[in-house]
Amino acid sequence: MSYQVLARKWRPRTFREMVGQTHVLKALINALDSQRLHHAYLFTGTRGVGKTTIARIIAKCLNCETGISSTPCGKCSVCREIDEGRFVDLIEVDAASRTKVEDTRELLENVQYAPTRGRYKVYLIDEVHMLSTHSFNALLKTLEEPPPHVKFLLATTDPQKLPVTILSRCLQFALKNMPPERVVEHLSHVLTAENIPFEEDALWLLGRAADGSMRDAMSLTDQAIAFGEGKVLAADVRAMLGTLDHGQVYGVLHALLEGDARALLDAVRQLAEQGPDWNGLLAELLNVLHRVAVAQVLPEAVDNGQGDRDKVLALAQALPAEDVQFYYQMGLIGRRDLPLAPDPRSGFEMVLLRMLAFRPGDAGNAPRSPLKDPGIGRATADSDATPVAGAALAAPVVAASGDVAPSAPVTPPAPPAAVASLAESSAQPPVGVPVAEPVESPAAVEAPSVEAPAAVEATVDLPWEEPRAPLAETTPPPEMPAAPVESAPVSAPPPVAAAPVEPAVEPAASASAAAVPAADEDDDEPPPGDYDYYEVDPEAYDYDFAAAEQAPAEPEPLPDVPPATGLAAEWLDLFPRLGISGLTASIAANCTLVAVDGDTWKMHLDPAQGALFNATQQRRLNEALNQYHGRPLKLEIELRRPEQETPAQAAARKRAERQKCAEASIHNDPLVQQMIQQFSAVIREGSIEPVDTPVTP
C-alpha cells in the first residue's frame, strides 16, 4: 500500500475525533440526537479547519445503517463507503470548477430522484462562493424548498461573496482558527502514535507556522519528518522554515538593554551572515517583547513553549514597562516602513538605532544632546520651580518712571472667553522688550505668603462700555490713564534695577513701535509680518453678560485634612528642594512622611494617585532623596489616605486663601465701590485672580 499523508490518514471520522470547534459540534450533535434537521447547512472558515470533514461526518450520521444519530458506527457498508469516498448518495461538487449555470441546472435535475442506497441524498458543494450569479439564482428555489430526502451542505472560505438570499436559506456555522496550543497538542498525539521522535520546541514552531490551519500543520509535519530523516527536531524545523534561533533575538534585546551600539551592530552583522528574513526577524522581536510585557503584568501567563520562559522573566525584571511599550511601538512602525527602506537590512538597523537613540531619558546610557530652547516661558517649560500644578502668575503693569506718562501702556482688553487665562498669558513678555533673567532661590520655590496679596486682577463691567480692562490694585493704586482706547496697547515688563530704561516716546510713535516690535539679533525666527489693522465692530461683538454672571466659576474645594505637623511638615519643607518634576513630582506631591527609622523612610500615598504609581516612580523618588541627603535611603510607599496635609493639599489651601483675600480686597476697594455707586458697575466674580507683583524700590 502506498504512503498516505498525515493530513488524510488522521482526518477525523466522528465528532469525537474532531479537534476544537466545540461551538459547532455541540449544535450539530444536539440537532442529530433530537432529529431536528435543517435542509441546508453552511460552514465557513479559513483553510484546513474542518469544513469538509464535518460535512462528511454529517453525511455518515444521516445515512448510517444503525439509524440517525451523532455517533455513526463506522463499520457498516455506508460508513466505510463514505470514508473511502465512493458513496453514491454523497455528491461532492467542486464549485470552483463548475461555476456555469448549466452545471448547476444539470446538478438540480437529479434532485427530484430518491437516493439509491442511503436514507438521504447529500449534496456537498465546496467553495460555493465561486459559483456565478446565475448559478446562485438557479439554486435559490431548490435550496429554499428541497425534497424531503435531500440535504445541502455548503462550505466556503469567503462568505462575504455569497448573496444574502443564499445566507438566509442556510444555517451558518463559522469555524474558528486553530490556536498554536491546540495544534501542538494534536501534533504531539499524532507523532506519539506514529512512533516518531520529536522535540516540543519543534512542535511550537510548526504550530505558529501553520497560522491557524490544522491541515497546514500536518503537511508541515510531513515535511519536517522528511527533512529530519524520521525525526522532528527544533534545529531542523527552524532551518526548514527559515526562522532564526531565539538566542540571537535575545542578544539584540540585551544590547538594547545595555545601550551598547557596538554590540547591537555586531548582533545584526551575525544575523546577516545567515541571510534571514528581516521582516520575519522584526516580527520575532515583537513577539518576544509582547511576551515580556505579559510577564510584567502576569508572570504565570507566560508559556514555556519555546523553552525561554526564564529568559522572558529575566527581561521582564530588567526592562522598565515603559521601555518595553516604547520598543514594541517603535518596532511596529518600523515593520510598516521596512518596505520603503533602501534594503531590508538597513531598514532593520535603523529601527534598532531609533530604539537606542530615543529610549526614555532616565536610562543611564541613553545618548543626551543639548536641545534648542523651545522659546516658551519658564513657568511652562520648567516644572522644577513649582512641582505641584498651579496657575501661572501674571506680570504687573508698571511705568518706567515714577510719573505716569500720557503714553503709559495699559493692559489690553481681553475677550470674555479668555478672562480666566489672562494671568497665564501675560507671564510671557512681548518680543523685543528687555526682560530680566529669572533668579532661582529656595524661597522662590515655596508657595507665596497668604497674609496680603501684592496685587489683584478683576474685571469690572460698566453699563455703557463694551471692552473690559482688568484693574490692578497696588500700593498706592495708579491713576487711570488718559490714553485713547483706540490705540494698540502693549504690556510692559516688571522693573529691574539692572535693566536699561528706554526713553519715553510720543503717543503716535509708541503706537507704531507697538505694532512692529524689534527683533532680537540672536533670534532665528523671522520678524512678524506687517498685517493690516482690523477694527472690531462693537455691534458685532455678541456676548451674553447675564449668562456669564449667572454661572460664576466654582471655587477650588479645600482639603479636609488638618495642617501638617511633625514629619509631615518637614516633608512639606523638603519636597520643593528635591528638584523633581513630571509624574514623579505629582506622586511626591500627594505623599506625606509618616515615619523615619534610621535610613528607612515610610510614606503614605493618596490612593487616588495609585493609577500613576509604579516601581519606576518610587525608584526615581528614592534616587532624588539619596542625592539630596548624600547617602542611600530606603523608601517605602504605601497606598493609604494621608492623615495630614500633603504638598498638593497645602498648595491648594494656600491658593484658596489667596483667592479669598483677593476677592475681599476687590470688594473693599474704594475706587471699585465708587464705580459701583456712580456708574452701576458690576464685578464679575469669576474674573478675580490674585496676582503677585514685586515691590518697586
PDB file of C-alpha atoms in Angstrom, residues 352-477:
ATOM      1  CA  LEU A 352      17.177  49.295  16.276  1.00  0.00           C
ATOM      2  CA  LEU A 353      19.125  52.567  16.194  1.00  0.00           C
ATOM      3  CA  ARG A 354      15.904  54.531  16.717  1.00  0.00           C
ATOM      4  CA  MET A 355      15.101  52.313  19.687  1.00  0.00           C
ATOM      5  CA  LEU A 356      18.547  53.061  21.082  1.00  0.00           C
ATOM      6  CA  ALA A 357      18.561  56.806  20.346  1.00  0.00           C
ATOM      7  CA  PHE A 358      15.057  57.638  21.564  1.00  0.00           C
ATOM      8  CA  ARG A 359      14.825  55.375  24.577  1.00  0.00           C
ATOM      9  CA  PRO A 360      13.321  57.068  27.682  1.00  0.00           C
ATOM     10  CA  GLY A 361      15.514  59.849  29.018  1.00  0.00           C
ATOM     11  CA  ASP A 362      16.022  58.417  32.510  1.00  0.00           C
ATOM     12  CA  ALA A 363      18.016  55.496  31.111  1.00  0.00           C
ATOM     13  CA  GLY A 364      21.620  55.679  32.266  1.00  0.00           C
ATOM     14  CA  ASN A 365      23.346  55.151  28.909  1.00  0.00           C
ATOM     15  CA  ALA A 366      20.865  56.953  26.699  1.00  0.00           C
ATOM     16  CA  PRO A 367      22.548  59.460  24.389  1.00  0.00           C
ATOM     17  CA  ARG A 368      21.926  63.022  25.579  1.00  0.00           C
ATOM     18  CA  SER A 369      22.378  66.015  23.276  1.00  0.00           C
ATOM     19  CA  PRO A 370      21.505  69.621  24.108  1.00  0.00           C
ATOM     20  CA  LEU A 371      18.238  70.665  22.541  1.00  0.00           C
ATOM     21  CA  LYS A 372      17.373  74.081  21.202  1.00  0.00           C
ATOM     22  CA  ASP A 373      15.434  76.355  23.547  1.00  0.00           C
ATOM     23  CA  PRO A 374      11.769  75.940  22.549  1.00  0.00           C
ATOM     24  CA  GLY A 375      11.177  79.621  23.164  1.00  0.00           C
ATOM     25  CA  ILE A 376       8.442  79.352  25.800  1.00  0.00           C
ATOM     26  CA  GLY A 377       8.322  80.814  29.278  1.00  0.00           C
ATOM     27  CA  ARG A 378       9.989  79.142  32.231  1.00  0.00           C
ATOM     28  CA  ALA A 379       6.685  78.823  34.067  1.00  0.00           C
ATOM     29  CA  THR A 380       5.550  76.442  31.331  1.00  0.00           C
ATOM     30  CA  ALA A 381       8.733  74.603  30.424  1.00  0.00           C
ATOM     31  CA  ASP A 382      10.455  74.163  33.780  1.00  0.00           C
ATOM     32  CA  SER A 383       8.389  72.412  36.428  1.00  0.00           C
ATOM     33  CA  ASP A 384      11.208  72.212  38.991  1.00  0.00           C
ATOM     34  CA  ALA A 385      10.282  75.560  40.492  1.00  0.00           C
ATOM     35  CA  THR A 386       6.696  74.531  41.200  1.00  0.00           C
ATOM     36  CA  PRO A 387       6.360  70.733  41.081  1.00  0.00           C
ATOM     37  CA  VAL A 388       2.737  70.911  42.196  1.00  0.00           C
ATOM     38  CA  ALA A 389       0.440  72.040  39.397  1.00  0.00           C
ATOM     39  CA  GLY A 390      -0.677  75.633  39.822  1.00  0.00           C
ATOM     40  CA  ALA A 391      -1.680  78.707  37.891  1.00  0.00           C
ATOM     41  CA  ALA A 392       0.974  80.891  36.277  1.00  0.00           C
ATOM     42  CA  LEU A 393       1.481  84.316  37.853  1.00  0.00           C
ATOM     43  CA  ALA A 394       0.868  87.427  35.772  1.00  0.00           C
ATOM     44  CA  ALA A 395       3.423  90.191  35.398  1.00  0.00           C
ATOM     45  CA  PRO A 396       2.370  93.622  36.741  1.00  0.00           C
ATOM     46  CA  VAL A 397       1.970  96.722  34.677  1.00  0.00           C
ATOM     47  CA  VAL A 398       4.340  99.435  35.993  1.00  0.00           C
ATOM     48  CA  ALA A 399       5.509 102.598  34.299  1.00  0.00           C
ATOM     49  CA  ALA A 400       9.205 103.021  33.532  1.00  0.00           C
ATOM     50  CA  SER A 401       9.463 106.173  35.627  1.00  0.00           C
ATOM     51  CA  GLY A 402       7.789 107.449  38.758  1.00  0.00           C
ATOM     52  CA  ASP A 403       5.284 109.582  36.868  1.00  0.00           C
ATOM     53  CA  VAL A 404       2.608 108.242  34.631  1.00  0.00           C
ATOM     54  CA  ALA A 405       3.280 109.379  31.092  1.00  0.00           C
ATOM     55  CA  PRO A 406       0.433 110.039  28.685  1.00  0.00           C
ATOM     56  CA  SER A 407       1.568 107.051  26.634  1.00  0.00           C
ATOM     57  CA  ALA A 408       1.721 104.718  29.622  1.00  0.00           C
ATOM     58  CA  PRO A 409       0.884 101.237  28.394  1.00  0.00           C
ATOM     59  CA  VAL A 410      -2.352  99.702  29.600  1.00  0.00           C
ATOM     60  CA  THR A 411      -3.199  96.017  29.675  1.00  0.00           C
ATOM     61  CA  PRO A 412      -5.280  95.394  26.528  1.00  0.00           C
ATOM     62  CA  PRO A 413      -8.918  94.382  26.903  1.00  0.00           C
ATOM     63  CA  ALA A 414      -9.376  90.623  26.757  1.00  0.00           C
ATOM     64  CA  PRO A 415     -12.386  88.822  25.254  1.00  0.00           C
ATOM     65  CA  PRO A 416     -14.680  87.256  27.863  1.00  0.00           C
ATOM     66  CA  ALA A 417     -13.684  83.700  26.967  1.00  0.00           C
ATOM     67  CA  ALA A 418     -10.041  84.454  27.741  1.00  0.00           C
ATOM     68  CA  VAL A 419     -10.522  86.210  31.100  1.00  0.00           C
ATOM     69  CA  ALA A 420      -9.608  83.090  33.053  1.00  0.00           C
ATOM     70  CA  SER A 421      -6.307  82.688  31.171  1.00  0.00           C
ATOM     71  CA  LEU A 422      -5.324  86.359  31.259  1.00  0.00           C
ATOM     72  CA  ALA A 423      -2.826  85.974  34.093  1.00  0.00           C
ATOM     73  CA  GLU A 424      -1.161  82.989  32.472  1.00  0.00           C
ATOM     74  CA  SER A 425      -0.821  84.607  29.053  1.00  0.00           C
ATOM     75  CA  SER A 426       0.648  87.803  30.490  1.00  0.00           C
ATOM     76  CA  ALA A 427       3.533  85.871  32.057  1.00  0.00           C
ATOM     77  CA  GLN A 428       5.324  85.861  28.683  1.00  0.00           C
ATOM     78  CA  PRO A 429       6.677  89.295  27.626  1.00  0.00           C
ATOM     79  CA  PRO A 430       6.307  90.554  24.043  1.00  0.00           C
ATOM     80  CA  VAL A 431       9.140  90.195  21.591  1.00  0.00           C
ATOM     81  CA  GLY A 432      11.719  92.945  21.682  1.00  0.00           C
ATOM     82  CA  VAL A 433      11.155  94.068  25.289  1.00  0.00           C
ATOM     83  CA  PRO A 434      14.131  93.566  27.671  1.00  0.00           C
ATOM     84  CA  VAL A 435      13.343  91.019  30.355  1.00  0.00           C
ATOM     85  CA  ALA A 436      15.432  90.178  33.396  1.00  0.00           C
ATOM     86  CA  GLU A 437      16.669  86.602  33.763  1.00  0.00           C
ATOM     87  CA  PRO A 438      14.767  84.570  36.419  1.00  0.00           C
ATOM     88  CA  VAL A 439      16.628  84.093  39.689  1.00  0.00           C
ATOM     89  CA  GLU A 440      16.474  80.649  41.357  1.00  0.00           C
ATOM     90  CA  SER A 441      16.277  80.528  45.129  1.00  0.00           C
ATOM     91  CA  PRO A 442      14.807  78.086  47.660  1.00  0.00           C
ATOM     92  CA  ALA A 443      12.379  80.723  48.853  1.00  0.00           C
ATOM     93  CA  ALA A 444      11.047  81.195  45.327  1.00  0.00           C
ATOM     94  CA  VAL A 445      10.032  77.552  45.148  1.00  0.00           C
ATOM     95  CA  GLU A 446       7.713  77.638  48.125  1.00  0.00           C
ATOM     96  CA  ALA A 447       4.156  78.872  47.870  1.00  0.00           C
ATOM     97  CA  PRO A 448       3.755  82.646  48.372  1.00  0.00           C
ATOM     98  CA  SER A 449       2.557  84.060  51.661  1.00  0.00           C
ATOM     99  CA  VAL A 450      -1.179  84.477  52.115  1.00  0.00           C
ATOM    100  CA  GLU A 451      -1.276  87.428  54.544  1.00  0.00           C
ATOM    101  CA  ALA A 452      -1.727  90.146  51.902  1.00  0.00           C
ATOM    102  CA  PRO A 453      -1.583  89.660  48.126  1.00  0.00           C
ATOM    103  CA  ALA A 454       0.548  92.222  46.356  1.00  0.00           C
ATOM    104  CA  ALA A 455      -1.930  92.772  43.539  1.00  0.00           C
ATOM    105  CA  VAL A 456      -5.305  91.572  42.375  1.00  0.00           C
ATOM    106  CA  GLU A 457      -6.789  91.365  38.912  1.00  0.00           C
ATOM    107  CA  ALA A 458     -10.525  91.638  38.286  1.00  0.00           C
ATOM    108  CA  THR A 459     -12.900  92.616  35.519  1.00  0.00           C
ATOM    109  CA  VAL A 460     -15.480  95.313  36.150  1.00  0.00           C
ATOM    110  CA  ASP A 461     -18.300  95.763  33.618  1.00  0.00           C
ATOM    111  CA  LEU A 462     -19.732  99.213  33.022  1.00  0.00           C
ATOM    112  CA  PRO A 463     -23.248  99.501  31.582  1.00  0.00           C
ATOM    113  CA  TRP A 464     -22.223 101.528  28.532  1.00  0.00           C
ATOM    114  CA  GLU A 465     -18.757 100.103  27.950  1.00  0.00           C
ATOM    115  CA  GLU A 466     -18.188  97.015  25.802  1.00  0.00           C
ATOM    116  CA  PRO A 467     -14.439  96.363  26.355  1.00  0.00           C
ATOM    117  CA  ARG A 468     -13.446  95.438  29.905  1.00  0.00           C
ATOM    118  CA  ALA A 469      -9.927  96.005  31.229  1.00  0.00           C
ATOM    119  CA  PRO A 470      -8.544  94.286  34.349  1.00  0.00           C
ATOM    120  CA  LEU A 471      -7.919  96.574  37.273  1.00  0.00           C
ATOM    121  CA  ALA A 472      -4.648  96.213  39.151  1.00  0.00           C
ATOM    122  CA  GLU A 473      -4.620  97.149  42.853  1.00  0.00           C
ATOM    123  CA  THR A 474      -1.191  98.231  44.013  1.00  0.00           C
ATOM    124  CA  THR A 475       0.180 100.383  46.833  1.00  0.00           C
ATOM    125  CA  PRO A 476      -0.600 103.154  46.084  1.00  0.00           C
ATOM    126  CA  PRO A 477      -3.071 102.400  43.241  1.00  0.00           C
TER     127      PRO A 477
END
